[in-house]
Structure formats: structure tokens, C-alpha cells
PDB file of C-alpha atoms in Angstrom:
ATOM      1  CA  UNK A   1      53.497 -27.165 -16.817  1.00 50.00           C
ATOM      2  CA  UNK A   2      52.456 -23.882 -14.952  1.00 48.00           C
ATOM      3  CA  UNK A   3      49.856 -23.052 -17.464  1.00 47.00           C
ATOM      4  CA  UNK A   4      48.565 -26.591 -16.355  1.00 48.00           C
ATOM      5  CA  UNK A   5      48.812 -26.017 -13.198  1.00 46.00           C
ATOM      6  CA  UNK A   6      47.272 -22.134 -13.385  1.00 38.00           C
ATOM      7  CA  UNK A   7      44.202 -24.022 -14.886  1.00 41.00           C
ATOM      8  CA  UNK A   8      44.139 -26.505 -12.333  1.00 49.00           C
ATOM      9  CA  UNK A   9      43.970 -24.085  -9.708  1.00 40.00           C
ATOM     10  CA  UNK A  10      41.157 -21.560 -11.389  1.00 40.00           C
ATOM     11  CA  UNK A  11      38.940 -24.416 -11.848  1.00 46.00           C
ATOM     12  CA  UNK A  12      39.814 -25.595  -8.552  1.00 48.00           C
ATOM     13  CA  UNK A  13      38.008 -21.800  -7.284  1.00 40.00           C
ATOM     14  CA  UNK A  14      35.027 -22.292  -9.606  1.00 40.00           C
ATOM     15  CA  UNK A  15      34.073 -25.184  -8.137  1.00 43.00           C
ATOM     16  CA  UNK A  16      34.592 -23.950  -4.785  1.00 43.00           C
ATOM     17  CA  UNK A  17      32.481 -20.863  -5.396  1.00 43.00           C
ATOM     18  CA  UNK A  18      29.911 -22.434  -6.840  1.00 41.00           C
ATOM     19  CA  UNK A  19      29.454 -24.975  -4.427  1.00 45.00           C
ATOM     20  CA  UNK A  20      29.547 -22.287  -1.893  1.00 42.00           C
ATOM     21  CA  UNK A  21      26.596 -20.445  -3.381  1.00 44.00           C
ATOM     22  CA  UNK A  22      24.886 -23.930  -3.686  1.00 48.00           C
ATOM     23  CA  UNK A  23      25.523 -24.886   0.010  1.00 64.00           C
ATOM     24  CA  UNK A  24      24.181 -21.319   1.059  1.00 79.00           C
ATOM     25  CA  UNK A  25      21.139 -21.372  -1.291  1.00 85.00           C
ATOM     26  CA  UNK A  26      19.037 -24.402  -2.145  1.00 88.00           C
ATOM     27  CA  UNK A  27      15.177 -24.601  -4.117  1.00 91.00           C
ATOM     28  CA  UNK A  28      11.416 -25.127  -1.981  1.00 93.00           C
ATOM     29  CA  UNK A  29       9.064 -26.676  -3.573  1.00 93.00           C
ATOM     30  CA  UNK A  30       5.691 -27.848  -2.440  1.00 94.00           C
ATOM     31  CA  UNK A  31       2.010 -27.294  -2.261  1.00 96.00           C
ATOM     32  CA  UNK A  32      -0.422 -25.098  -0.642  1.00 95.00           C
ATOM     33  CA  UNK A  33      -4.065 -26.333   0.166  1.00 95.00           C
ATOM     34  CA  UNK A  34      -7.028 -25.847   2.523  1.00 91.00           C
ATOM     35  CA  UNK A  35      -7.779 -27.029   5.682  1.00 89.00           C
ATOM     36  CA  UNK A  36      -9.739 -29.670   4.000  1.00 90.00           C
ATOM     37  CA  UNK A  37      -6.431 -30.490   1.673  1.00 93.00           C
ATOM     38  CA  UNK A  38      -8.202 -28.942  -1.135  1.00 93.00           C
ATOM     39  CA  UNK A  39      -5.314 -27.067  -3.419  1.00 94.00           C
ATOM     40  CA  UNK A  40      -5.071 -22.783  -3.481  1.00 91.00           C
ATOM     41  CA  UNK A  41      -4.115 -21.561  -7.067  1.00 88.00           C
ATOM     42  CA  UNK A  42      -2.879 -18.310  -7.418  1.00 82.00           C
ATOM     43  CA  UNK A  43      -2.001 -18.350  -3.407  1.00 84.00           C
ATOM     44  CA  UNK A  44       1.142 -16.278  -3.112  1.00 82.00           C
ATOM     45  CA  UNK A  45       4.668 -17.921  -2.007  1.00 86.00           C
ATOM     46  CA  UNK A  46       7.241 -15.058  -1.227  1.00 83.00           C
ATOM     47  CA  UNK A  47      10.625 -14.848   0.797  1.00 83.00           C
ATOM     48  CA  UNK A  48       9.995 -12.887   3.773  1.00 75.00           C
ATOM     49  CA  UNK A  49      12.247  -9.436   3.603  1.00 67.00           C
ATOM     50  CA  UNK A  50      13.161 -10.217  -0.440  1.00 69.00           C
ATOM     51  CA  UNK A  51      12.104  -9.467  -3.865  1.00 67.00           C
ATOM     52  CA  UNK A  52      10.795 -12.918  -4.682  1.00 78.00           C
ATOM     53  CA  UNK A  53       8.123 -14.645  -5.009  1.00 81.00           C
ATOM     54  CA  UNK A  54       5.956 -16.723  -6.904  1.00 84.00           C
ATOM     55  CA  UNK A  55       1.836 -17.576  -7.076  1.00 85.00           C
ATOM     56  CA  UNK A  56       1.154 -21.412  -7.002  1.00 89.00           C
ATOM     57  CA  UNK A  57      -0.423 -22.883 -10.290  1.00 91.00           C
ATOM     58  CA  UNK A  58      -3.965 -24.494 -10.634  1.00 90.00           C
ATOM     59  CA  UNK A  59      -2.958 -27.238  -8.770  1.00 94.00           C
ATOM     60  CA  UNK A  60      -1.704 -25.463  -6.048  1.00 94.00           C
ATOM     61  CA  UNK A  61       2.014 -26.719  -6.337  1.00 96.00           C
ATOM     62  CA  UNK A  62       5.189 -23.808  -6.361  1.00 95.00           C
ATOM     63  CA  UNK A  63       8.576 -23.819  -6.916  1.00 94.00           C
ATOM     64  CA  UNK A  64      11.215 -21.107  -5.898  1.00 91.00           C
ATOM     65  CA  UNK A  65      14.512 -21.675  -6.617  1.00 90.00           C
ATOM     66  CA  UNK A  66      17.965 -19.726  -4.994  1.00 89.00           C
ATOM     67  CA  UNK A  67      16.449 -19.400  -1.296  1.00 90.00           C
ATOM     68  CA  UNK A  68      18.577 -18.156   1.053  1.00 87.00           C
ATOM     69  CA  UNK A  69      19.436 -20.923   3.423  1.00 82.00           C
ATOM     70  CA  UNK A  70      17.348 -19.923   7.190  1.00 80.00           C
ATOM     71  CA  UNK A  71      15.200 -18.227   5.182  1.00 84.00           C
ATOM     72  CA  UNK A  72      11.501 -17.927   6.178  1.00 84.00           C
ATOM     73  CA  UNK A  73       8.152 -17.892   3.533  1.00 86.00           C
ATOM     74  CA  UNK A  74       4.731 -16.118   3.298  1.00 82.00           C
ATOM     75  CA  UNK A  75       2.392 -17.535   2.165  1.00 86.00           C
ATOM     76  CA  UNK A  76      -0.902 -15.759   1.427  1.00 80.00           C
ATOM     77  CA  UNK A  77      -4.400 -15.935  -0.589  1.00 77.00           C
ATOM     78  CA  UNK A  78      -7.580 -14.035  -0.346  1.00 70.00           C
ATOM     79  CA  UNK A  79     -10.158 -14.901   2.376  1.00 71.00           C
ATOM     80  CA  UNK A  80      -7.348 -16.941   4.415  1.00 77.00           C
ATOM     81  CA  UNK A  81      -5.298 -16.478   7.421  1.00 77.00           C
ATOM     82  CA  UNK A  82      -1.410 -14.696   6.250  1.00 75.00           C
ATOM     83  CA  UNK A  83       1.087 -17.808   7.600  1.00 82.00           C
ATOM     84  CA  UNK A  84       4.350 -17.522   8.163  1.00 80.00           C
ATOM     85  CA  UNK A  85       6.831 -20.521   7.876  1.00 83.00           C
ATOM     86  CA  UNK A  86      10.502 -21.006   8.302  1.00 83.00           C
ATOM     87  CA  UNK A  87      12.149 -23.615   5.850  1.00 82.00           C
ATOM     88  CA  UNK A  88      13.436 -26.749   7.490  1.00 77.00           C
ATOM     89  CA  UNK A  89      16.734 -27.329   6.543  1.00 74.00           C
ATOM     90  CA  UNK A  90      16.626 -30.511   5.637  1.00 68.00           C
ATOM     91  CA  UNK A  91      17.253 -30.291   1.405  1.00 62.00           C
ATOM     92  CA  UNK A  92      17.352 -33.756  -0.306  1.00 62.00           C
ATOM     93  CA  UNK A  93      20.457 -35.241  -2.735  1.00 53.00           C
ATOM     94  CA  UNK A  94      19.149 -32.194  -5.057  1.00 65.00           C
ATOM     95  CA  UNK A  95      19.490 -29.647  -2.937  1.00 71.00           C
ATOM     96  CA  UNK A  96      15.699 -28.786  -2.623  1.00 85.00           C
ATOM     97  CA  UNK A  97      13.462 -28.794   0.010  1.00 89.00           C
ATOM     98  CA  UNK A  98       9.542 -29.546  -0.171  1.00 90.00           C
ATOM     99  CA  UNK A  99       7.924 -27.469   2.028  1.00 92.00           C
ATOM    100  CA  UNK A 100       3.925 -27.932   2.252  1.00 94.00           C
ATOM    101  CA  UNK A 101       1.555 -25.662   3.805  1.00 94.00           C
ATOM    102  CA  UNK A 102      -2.165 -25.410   5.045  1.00 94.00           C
ATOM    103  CA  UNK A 103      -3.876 -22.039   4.763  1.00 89.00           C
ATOM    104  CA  UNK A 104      -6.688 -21.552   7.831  1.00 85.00           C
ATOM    105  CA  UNK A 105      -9.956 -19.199   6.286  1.00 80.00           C
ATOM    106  CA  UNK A 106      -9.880 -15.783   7.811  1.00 68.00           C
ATOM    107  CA  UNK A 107     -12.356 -14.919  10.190  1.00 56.00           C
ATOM    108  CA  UNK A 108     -14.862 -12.684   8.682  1.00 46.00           C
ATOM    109  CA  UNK A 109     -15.481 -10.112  12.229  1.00 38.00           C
ATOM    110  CA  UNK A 110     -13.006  -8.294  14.070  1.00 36.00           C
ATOM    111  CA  UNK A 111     -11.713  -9.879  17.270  1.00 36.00           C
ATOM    112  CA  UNK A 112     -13.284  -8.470  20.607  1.00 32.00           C
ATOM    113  CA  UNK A 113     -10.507  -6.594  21.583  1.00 27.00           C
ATOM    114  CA  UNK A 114      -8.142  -3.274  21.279  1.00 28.00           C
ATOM    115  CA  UNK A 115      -8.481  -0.095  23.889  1.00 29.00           C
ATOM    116  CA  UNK A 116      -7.362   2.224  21.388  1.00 41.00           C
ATOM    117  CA  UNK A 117      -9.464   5.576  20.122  1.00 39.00           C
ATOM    118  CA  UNK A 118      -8.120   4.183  16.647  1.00 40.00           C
ATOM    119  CA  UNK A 119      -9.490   0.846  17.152  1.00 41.00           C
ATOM    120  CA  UNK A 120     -12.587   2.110  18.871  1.00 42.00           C
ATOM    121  CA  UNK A 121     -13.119   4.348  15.639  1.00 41.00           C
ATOM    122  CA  UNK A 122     -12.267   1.796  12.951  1.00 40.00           C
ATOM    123  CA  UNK A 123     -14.589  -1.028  14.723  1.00 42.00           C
ATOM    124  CA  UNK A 124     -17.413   1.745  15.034  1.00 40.00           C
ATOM    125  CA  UNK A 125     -17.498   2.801  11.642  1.00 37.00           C
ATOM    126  CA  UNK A 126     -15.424   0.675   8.955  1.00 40.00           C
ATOM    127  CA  UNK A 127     -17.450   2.202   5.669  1.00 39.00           C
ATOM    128  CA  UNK A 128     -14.447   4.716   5.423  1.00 43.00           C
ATOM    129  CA  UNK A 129     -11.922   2.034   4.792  1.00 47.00           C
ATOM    130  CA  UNK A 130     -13.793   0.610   1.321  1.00 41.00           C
ATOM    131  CA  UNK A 131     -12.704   4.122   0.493  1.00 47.00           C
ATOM    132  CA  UNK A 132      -9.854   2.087  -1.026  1.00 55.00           C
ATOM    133  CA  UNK A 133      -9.119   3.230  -4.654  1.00 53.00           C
ATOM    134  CA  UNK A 134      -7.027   2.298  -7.606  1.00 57.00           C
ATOM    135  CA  UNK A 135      -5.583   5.014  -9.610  1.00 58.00           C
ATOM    136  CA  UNK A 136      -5.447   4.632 -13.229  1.00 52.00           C
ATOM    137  CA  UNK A 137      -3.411   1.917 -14.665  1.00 50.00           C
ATOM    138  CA  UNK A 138      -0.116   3.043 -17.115  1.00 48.00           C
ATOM    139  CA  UNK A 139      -2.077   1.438 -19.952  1.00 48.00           C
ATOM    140  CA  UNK A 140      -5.334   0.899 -21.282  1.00 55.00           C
ATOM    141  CA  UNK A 141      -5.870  -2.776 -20.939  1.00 64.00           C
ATOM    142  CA  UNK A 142      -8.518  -4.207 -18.363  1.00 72.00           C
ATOM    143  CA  UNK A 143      -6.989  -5.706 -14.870  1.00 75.00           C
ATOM    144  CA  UNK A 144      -8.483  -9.801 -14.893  1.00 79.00           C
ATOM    145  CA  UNK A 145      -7.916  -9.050 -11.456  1.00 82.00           C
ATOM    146  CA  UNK A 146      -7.189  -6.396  -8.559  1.00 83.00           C
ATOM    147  CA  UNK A 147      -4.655  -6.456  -6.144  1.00 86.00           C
ATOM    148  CA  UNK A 148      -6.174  -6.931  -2.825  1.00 85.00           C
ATOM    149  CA  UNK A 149      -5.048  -7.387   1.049  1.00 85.00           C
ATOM    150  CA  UNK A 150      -4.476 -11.225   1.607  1.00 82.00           C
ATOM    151  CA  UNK A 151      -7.261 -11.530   4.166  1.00 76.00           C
ATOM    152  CA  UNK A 152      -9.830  -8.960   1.920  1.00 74.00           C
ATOM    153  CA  UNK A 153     -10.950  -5.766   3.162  1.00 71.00           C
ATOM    154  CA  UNK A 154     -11.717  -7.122   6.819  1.00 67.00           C
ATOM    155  CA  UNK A 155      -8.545  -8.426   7.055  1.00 75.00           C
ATOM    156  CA  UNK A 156      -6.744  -4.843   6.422  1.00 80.00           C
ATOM    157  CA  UNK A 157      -9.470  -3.310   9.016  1.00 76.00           C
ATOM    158  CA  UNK A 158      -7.953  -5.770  11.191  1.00 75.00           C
ATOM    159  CA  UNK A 159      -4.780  -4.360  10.251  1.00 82.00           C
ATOM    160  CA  UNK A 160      -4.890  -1.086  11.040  1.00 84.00           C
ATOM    161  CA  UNK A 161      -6.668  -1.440  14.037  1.00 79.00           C
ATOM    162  CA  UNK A 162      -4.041  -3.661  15.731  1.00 81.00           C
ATOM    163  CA  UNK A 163      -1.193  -1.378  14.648  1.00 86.00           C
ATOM    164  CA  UNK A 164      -2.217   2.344  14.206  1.00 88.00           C
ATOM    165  CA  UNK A 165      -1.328   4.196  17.454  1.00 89.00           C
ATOM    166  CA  UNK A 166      -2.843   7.540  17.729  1.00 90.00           C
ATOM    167  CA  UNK A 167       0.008   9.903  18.102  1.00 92.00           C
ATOM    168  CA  UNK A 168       0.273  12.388  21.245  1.00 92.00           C
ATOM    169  CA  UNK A 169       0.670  16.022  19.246  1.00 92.00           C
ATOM    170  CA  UNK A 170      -2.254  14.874  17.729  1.00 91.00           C
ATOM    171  CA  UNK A 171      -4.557  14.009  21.049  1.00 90.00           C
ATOM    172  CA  UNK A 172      -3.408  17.344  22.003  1.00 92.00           C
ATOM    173  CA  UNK A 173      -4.418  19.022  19.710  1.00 92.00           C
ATOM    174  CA  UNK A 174      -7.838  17.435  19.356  1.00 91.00           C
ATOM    175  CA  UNK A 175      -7.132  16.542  15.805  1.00 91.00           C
ATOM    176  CA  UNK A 176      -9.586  14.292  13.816  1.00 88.00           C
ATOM    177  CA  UNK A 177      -9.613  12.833   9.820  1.00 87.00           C
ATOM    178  CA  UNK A 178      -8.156  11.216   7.120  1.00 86.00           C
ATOM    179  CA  UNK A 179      -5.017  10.615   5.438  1.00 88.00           C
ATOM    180  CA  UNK A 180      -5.074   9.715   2.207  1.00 88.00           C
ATOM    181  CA  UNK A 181      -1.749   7.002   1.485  1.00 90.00           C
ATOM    182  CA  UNK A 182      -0.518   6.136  -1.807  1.00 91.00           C
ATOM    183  CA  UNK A 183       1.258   3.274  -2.325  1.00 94.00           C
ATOM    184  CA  UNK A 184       2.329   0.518  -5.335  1.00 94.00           C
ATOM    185  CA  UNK A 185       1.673  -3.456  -5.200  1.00 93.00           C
ATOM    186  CA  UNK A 186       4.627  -4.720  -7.219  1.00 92.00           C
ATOM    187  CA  UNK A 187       4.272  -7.940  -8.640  1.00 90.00           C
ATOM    188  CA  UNK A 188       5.287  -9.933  -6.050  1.00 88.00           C
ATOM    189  CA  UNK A 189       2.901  -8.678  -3.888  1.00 90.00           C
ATOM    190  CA  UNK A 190       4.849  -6.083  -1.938  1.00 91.00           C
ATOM    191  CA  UNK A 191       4.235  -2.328  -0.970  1.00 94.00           C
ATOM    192  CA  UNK A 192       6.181  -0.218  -2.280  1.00 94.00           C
ATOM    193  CA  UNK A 193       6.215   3.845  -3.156  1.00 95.00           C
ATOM    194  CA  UNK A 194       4.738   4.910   0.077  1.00 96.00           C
ATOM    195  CA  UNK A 195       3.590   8.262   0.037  1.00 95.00           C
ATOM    196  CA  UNK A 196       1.088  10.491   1.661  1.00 94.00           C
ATOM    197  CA  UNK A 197      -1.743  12.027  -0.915  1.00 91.00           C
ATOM    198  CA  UNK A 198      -3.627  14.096   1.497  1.00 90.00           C
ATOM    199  CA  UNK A 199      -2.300  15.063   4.443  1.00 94.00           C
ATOM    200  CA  UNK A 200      -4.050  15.718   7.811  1.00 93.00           C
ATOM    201  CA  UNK A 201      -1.494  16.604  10.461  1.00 94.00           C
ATOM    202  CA  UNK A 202       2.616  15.701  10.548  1.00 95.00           C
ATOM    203  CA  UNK A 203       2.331  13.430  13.446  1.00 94.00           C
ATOM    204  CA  UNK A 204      -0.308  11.609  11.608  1.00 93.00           C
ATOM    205  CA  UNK A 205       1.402  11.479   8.751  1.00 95.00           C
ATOM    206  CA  UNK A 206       4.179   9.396   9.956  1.00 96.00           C
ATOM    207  CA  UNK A 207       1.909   6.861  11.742  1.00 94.00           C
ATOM    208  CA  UNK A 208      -0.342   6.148   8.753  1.00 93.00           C
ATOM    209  CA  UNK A 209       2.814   5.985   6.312  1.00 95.00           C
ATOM    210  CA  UNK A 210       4.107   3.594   9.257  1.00 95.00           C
ATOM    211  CA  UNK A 211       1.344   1.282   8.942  1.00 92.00           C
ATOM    212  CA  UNK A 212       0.904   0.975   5.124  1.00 94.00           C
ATOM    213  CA  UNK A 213       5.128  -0.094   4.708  1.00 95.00           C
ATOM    214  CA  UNK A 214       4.461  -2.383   7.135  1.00 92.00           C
ATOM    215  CA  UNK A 215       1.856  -4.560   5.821  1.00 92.00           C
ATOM    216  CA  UNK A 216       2.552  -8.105   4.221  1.00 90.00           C
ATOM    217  CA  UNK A 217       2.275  -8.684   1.090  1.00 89.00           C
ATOM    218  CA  UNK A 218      -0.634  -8.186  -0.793  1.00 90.00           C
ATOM    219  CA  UNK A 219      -2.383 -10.411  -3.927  1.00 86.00           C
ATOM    220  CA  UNK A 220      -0.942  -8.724  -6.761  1.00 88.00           C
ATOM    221  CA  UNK A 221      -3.061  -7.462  -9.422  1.00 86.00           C
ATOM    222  CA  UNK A 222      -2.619  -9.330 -12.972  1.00 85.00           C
ATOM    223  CA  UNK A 223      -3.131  -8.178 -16.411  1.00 84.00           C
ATOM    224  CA  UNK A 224      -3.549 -10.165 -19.629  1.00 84.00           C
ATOM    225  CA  UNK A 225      -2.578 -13.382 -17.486  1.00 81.00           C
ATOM    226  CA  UNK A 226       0.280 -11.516 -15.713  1.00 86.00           C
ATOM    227  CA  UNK A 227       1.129 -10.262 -13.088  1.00 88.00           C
ATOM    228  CA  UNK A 228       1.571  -6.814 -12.823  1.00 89.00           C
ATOM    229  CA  UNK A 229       2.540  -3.352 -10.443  1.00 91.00           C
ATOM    230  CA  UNK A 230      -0.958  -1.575  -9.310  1.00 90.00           C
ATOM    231  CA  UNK A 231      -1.054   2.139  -7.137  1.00 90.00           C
ATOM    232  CA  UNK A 232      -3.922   2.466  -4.646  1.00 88.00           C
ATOM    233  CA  UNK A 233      -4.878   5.041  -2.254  1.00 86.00           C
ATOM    234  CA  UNK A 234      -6.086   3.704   1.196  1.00 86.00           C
ATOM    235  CA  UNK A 235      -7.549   6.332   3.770  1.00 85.00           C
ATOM    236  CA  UNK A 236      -6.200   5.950   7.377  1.00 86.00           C
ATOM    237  CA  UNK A 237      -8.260   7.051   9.938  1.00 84.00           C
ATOM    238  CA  UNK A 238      -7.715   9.316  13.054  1.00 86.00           C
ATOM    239  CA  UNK A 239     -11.039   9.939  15.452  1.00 82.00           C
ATOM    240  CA  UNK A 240     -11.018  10.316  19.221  1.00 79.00           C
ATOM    241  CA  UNK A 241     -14.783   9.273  20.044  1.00 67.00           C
TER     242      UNK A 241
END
């Protein structure tokens, strides 16, 4: 009769922790098109602040399953606007939520605005920033495709311009240049390993490492049909006139 009973109750607390991690978690599914309800493959679907992710098949459709309940989405592709979503809660009998999104196309020059020397220097001149490399890949197999900023190179000029500060030590001291920031693109799109390659001056530094762990996501890079962890080397940009 107690063993009974002891079975009773342990069953009793798998149920109840299971439907806890249920209640607190449920699946989005859904599709992501164009403003003219065309649908984006390969467009990127990630949890904001999280390791996961998922790129949308030919048709455009995704599924991620285990979302945190409140939990808000990226979604991203190349040559369109980076939009940011929070997830209704409103999950049906199954416990999943469809979620469908419209990406806007970037636009393709920089807005007509900024007061910064940084932003004055990067609008100016922005040859320096298709400086961006890829360092050789672990093995010898062709990339089908690079990783890449989710608005292109534009959109990281953009970037940088809205969110590098030009540090005070620096003004001071009249310093000028690049520094040279390494960094990995995991598969899931997010930045990772963020180091400086070539230094210019500490302040500096700290502000370019600043801006490169703060960018979204990128586009990963895939590899034989996968997708696949890719180092770059982007060159930040300090100049006073």
C-alpha cells in the first residue's frame, strides 16, 4: 500500500514538472515574406538574448520549438530591414503559437543625420569598411555562402556610425586610425570571440570591441548545405576631420 502510494505521488511530481516546463515554454511557428507577401528562405529566426535559432526553408515557413514564454524574435535576411517582434501569448490547444512576419528592404544610403567626427568620417569615406575579411576556414572545403551583416555592408556602415562614440583620451590626444576586430559568426548568427587584432589606442579599443558585441545577429555562413561558425576581421574607424 505505501509503495502504491510512493508511486502515486512521484508520478504525481512528473506531471507537475513537466507541465510546468510546458506552461513556461511553448513552440512559434510561422512564415516570413516580403512586403509584397513574397516568402524569404534562408531569412534567420533567432530568440533575442539566446543560443537559438533557426533559418526559414524555401518556402519561407520556421519552426522553433521550447521558447521561453515573453520571449521576443529577430528576424533577419540580407538586403532587409533587422525586425524585432515580441511573441503574443496567445498559444493554441498545442501549445504553439504562429507568429508571421513582413521583412521591409533596407535602404541602400545612409540616413541624413549624425554630428559625430565618427559618423562624419564613416559617411565621408566608407571604402575602409569593405576592408572586411574572412580568415581562413578550419577546413578545406569551399563556403556556398559567407556570413554577412543582415542589412549587407551598408547596413553595418549604418551601424557603426549610429553607435561608435569617439572616446575623450583619444580627442585629446589627437589620435586617428584603425582597429582591426576579430570576431566569430556562430551558426546561429551571433558574434561571438570578440577580440582586438590590431590595436590603435586603449580607449579605442574598448569602443570598437563595444560596437562589434553589440551587433545583431548576422547571416551565418554555410558549408556543404550547413550552417557553420566563420571568423572575420572588420576595421573600425577613428578620424577627427
Amino acid at each position: 500500500m505505501r509503495k502504491a502510494a510512493l508511486v502515486c505521488l512521484l508520478s504525481c511530481l512528473l506531471t507537475s514538472q513537466t507541465r510546468a516546463q510546458t506552461d513556461s515554454t511553448r513552440s512559434v511557428r510561422g512564415r516570413v515574406t516580403n512586403s509584397r507577401g513574397q516568402p524569404l528562405a534562408g531569412a534567420i529566426v533567432a530568440v533575442f538574448n539566446s543560443s537559438k535559432g533557426t533559418p526559414t526553408d524555401q518556402d519561407g515557413f520556421y519552426l522553433l520549438s521550447n521558447v521561453p514564454n515573453e520571449a521576443t524574435l529577430v528576424f533577419m535576411n540580407f538586403g532587409y530591414q533587422l525586425l524585432v517582434q515580441s511573441v503574443p501569448n496567445q498559444a493554441n490547444v498545442l501549445n504553439q503559437q504562429v507568429l508571421n512576419v513582413s521583412l521591409e528592404i533596407a535602404p541602400e544610403e545612409l540616413p541624413p543625420m549624425g554630428a559625430t567626427a565618427a559618423y562624419k568620417a564613416i559617411n565621408k569615406n566608407t571604402s575602409h569598411m569593405a576592408g572586411l575579411y574572412e580568415l581562413p576556414a578550419q577546413t578545406g572545403a569551399a563556403m556556398d555562402r559567407k556570413a554577412y551583416f543582415p542589412t549587407g555592408t551598408v547596413g553595418m556602415i549604418q551601424y557603426v556610425a549610429h553607435h561608435l562614440r569617439y572616446p575623450a583620451q583619444a580627442k585629446l590626444a589627437k589620435v586617428e586610425g584603425d582597429v582591426l576586430v576579430e570576431f566569430t559568426v556562430t551558426p546561429i548568427g551571433a558574434i561571438e570571440g570578440v577580440k582586438v587584432s590590431k590595436s590603435l589606442f586603449p580607449a579605442c579599443d574598448q569602443e570598437a570591441l563595444r560596437v562589434v558585441r553589440q551587433m545583431p545577429r548576422w547571416v551565418a555562413a554555410q558549408q556543404l548545405g550547413q550552417l557553420v561558425s566563420s571568423v572575420y576581421v572588420v576595421p573600425i574607424r577613428f578620424a577627427l576631420k
